[in-house]
Amino acid sequence: MTTVLEPVLEKTPLERYVPPAKPSLVGLSRAALAEALGVIGVTPAQQKMRVQQLWHWIYVRGTQSFDDMTSVSKELRAVLEAHYTLARPEVVAEQVSVDGTRKWLLRLPGETPGSAPNDVECVYIPESDRGTLCVSSQVGCTLNCTFCHTGTQRLVRNLTPGEIVGQIMVARDRLGDFIGIERVKGPGLPTDGERCVSNIVMMGMGEPLYNFEAVRDALGVVSDGDGLAISRRRITLSTSGVVPMIERAGAEIGVMLAVSLHAVRDELRNELVPLNRKYPIAELLDACRNYPGVSNSKRITFEYVMLKGVNDSLEDAKALVRLLKGIPAKINLIPFNPWPGTTYECSDWDQIEKFSEVVFNAGYASPVRTPRGRDILAACGQLKSATEKLSVRERMALRAMAMTD
Ligand code: SAH
Ligand code: SF4
């Protein structure tokens, strides 16, 4: 008798976070920051004012030392220094692409002896009218989309809000994107006076809706108008389709939503995005129709990766526009970015154009996402910390193991 194997939907999340002895204040919400001040003896009557001061130094000035906070009394600075830090994630590598894209490899605390490091990647993409930072929400990903490099990574842990906000801080530090800091020069970077990081996409490593609270709290800090001040309309959260969390995301996070659709039939989407077996296309699209705040001025972006001979026929394109009828939508065609060991290929350029034409003729703007930073493996789905490369054979073995567990 043949056994029907259940698909591998999730690996075991490893909650490896061990807080450092002196915690960082970076990424705390205002309430958490007030609490941290209370712990060191700041009275409730003083807390609001002190939070406001620290908020300005941390997020507007990018201050990295309590000593520089000249509007804070010397005594309080010393107490802060004794108990807390302003640490960001540690940058272990920085790469700059010929097109100006920058990728940082960040090492996070919490690895256990003998384990691989907890690394995540963060990518900055300068364009003429904006600078977008692609932020990670998890080390690795518990899901196993077959075309995605991150999905092959074994180690998984959720990032803390501080580590999510910390990626934006690192990018701003490295680009000189805080008031009073010298702006870095480089291809594609805006001149002084303009912000380098104007937009955030939660499209790095990990599934943001599987780390809901941390992502929500971090984006609350990022969008705070007196600090980093990146408006929720300039923040996009991409999900592979965690249906039960989509409504909460709209209600509690309120940012722009992107959905990784990639296929118009359940049979194919089950293969490409195995989470589809749990939450099939019809349920996913229902959740999109009901996404709080969705409207013609706040459309949902549907991401569609172009895989040669797999999902790129013109029938697929027609089915795609039929499927999305009635949903305020944008369609983002993403040329597949190959990575070592993948068996998929990117669709031919003229096929992408024909596909895009069908979508365009149906009334959708259908920008094709230009691959950026390919030379430094910084493009969509290529992110994966160097320490965790698995060969295809290792990956198959891992899957087989998970299936028999
Ligand atoms: N986990 C979330 C967000 C991170 S992935 C999600 O899946 O939506 C960000 C986007 O890159 C997703 O649309 C994902 O499907 C796409 N992607 C993954 N691997 C890719 C690859 N190799 N080439 C092109 N796009 C890829
Ligand atoms: Fe995870 Fe998104 Fe990659 Fe799928 S595409 S494995 S959900 S990061």
CSV table of N, CA and C in Angstrom, one decimal, residues 91-96 102-105 170-171 174-175 184 376:
chain,number,residue,atom,x,y,z
A,91,VAL,N,26.2,44.3,12.3
A,91,VAL,CA,26.4,44.1,10.9
A,91,VAL,C,27.6,43.2,10.6
A,92,VAL,N,27.4,42.1,10.0
A,92,VAL,CA,28.6,41.2,9.8
A,92,VAL,C,29.1,41.3,8.3
A,93,ALA,N,28.3,41.8,7.4
A,93,ALA,CA,28.7,42.1,6.1
A,93,ALA,C,27.8,43.1,5.4
A,94,GLU,N,28.5,43.8,4.5
A,94,GLU,CA,27.7,44.8,3.7
A,94,GLU,C,28.1,44.6,2.2
A,95,GLN,N,27.2,44.5,1.4
A,95,GLN,CA,27.5,44.4,-0.1
A,95,GLN,C,26.8,45.5,-0.8
A,96,VAL,N,27.5,46.1,-1.8
A,96,VAL,CA,26.8,47.1,-2.6
A,96,VAL,C,26.8,46.6,-4.1
A,102,ARG,N,21.9,47.8,-1.8
A,102,ARG,CA,22.8,47.4,-0.7
A,102,ARG,C,22.2,46.3,0.1
A,103,LYS,N,23.0,45.4,0.5
A,103,LYS,CA,22.5,44.3,1.4
A,103,LYS,C,23.4,44.2,2.6
A,104,TRP,N,22.7,44.1,3.7
A,104,TRP,CA,23.4,43.9,5.0
A,104,TRP,C,23.1,42.5,5.6
A,105,LEU,N,24.1,41.8,6.0
A,105,LEU,CA,23.9,40.6,6.7
A,105,LEU,C,24.0,40.9,8.2
A,170,VAL,N,19.8,50.3,11.3
A,170,VAL,CA,21.1,50.0,10.7
A,170,VAL,C,21.2,50.6,9.3
A,171,ALA,N,20.1,50.5,8.5
A,171,ALA,CA,20.2,51.1,7.2
A,171,ALA,C,20.4,52.6,7.3
A,174,ARG,N,24.0,53.3,8.3
A,174,ARG,CA,25.0,53.1,7.2
A,174,ARG,C,24.8,54.0,6.0
A,175,LEU,N,23.6,54.6,5.9
A,175,LEU,CA,23.4,55.5,4.7
A,175,LEU,C,23.6,57.0,5.1
A,184,VAL,N,26.1,59.2,3.1
A,184,VAL,CA,27.0,58.4,2.4
A,184,VAL,C,26.8,58.7,0.9
A,376,ILE,N,24.4,40.6,-6.1
A,376,ILE,CA,24.8,40.3,-4.7
A,376,ILE,C,23.7,39.4,-4.0
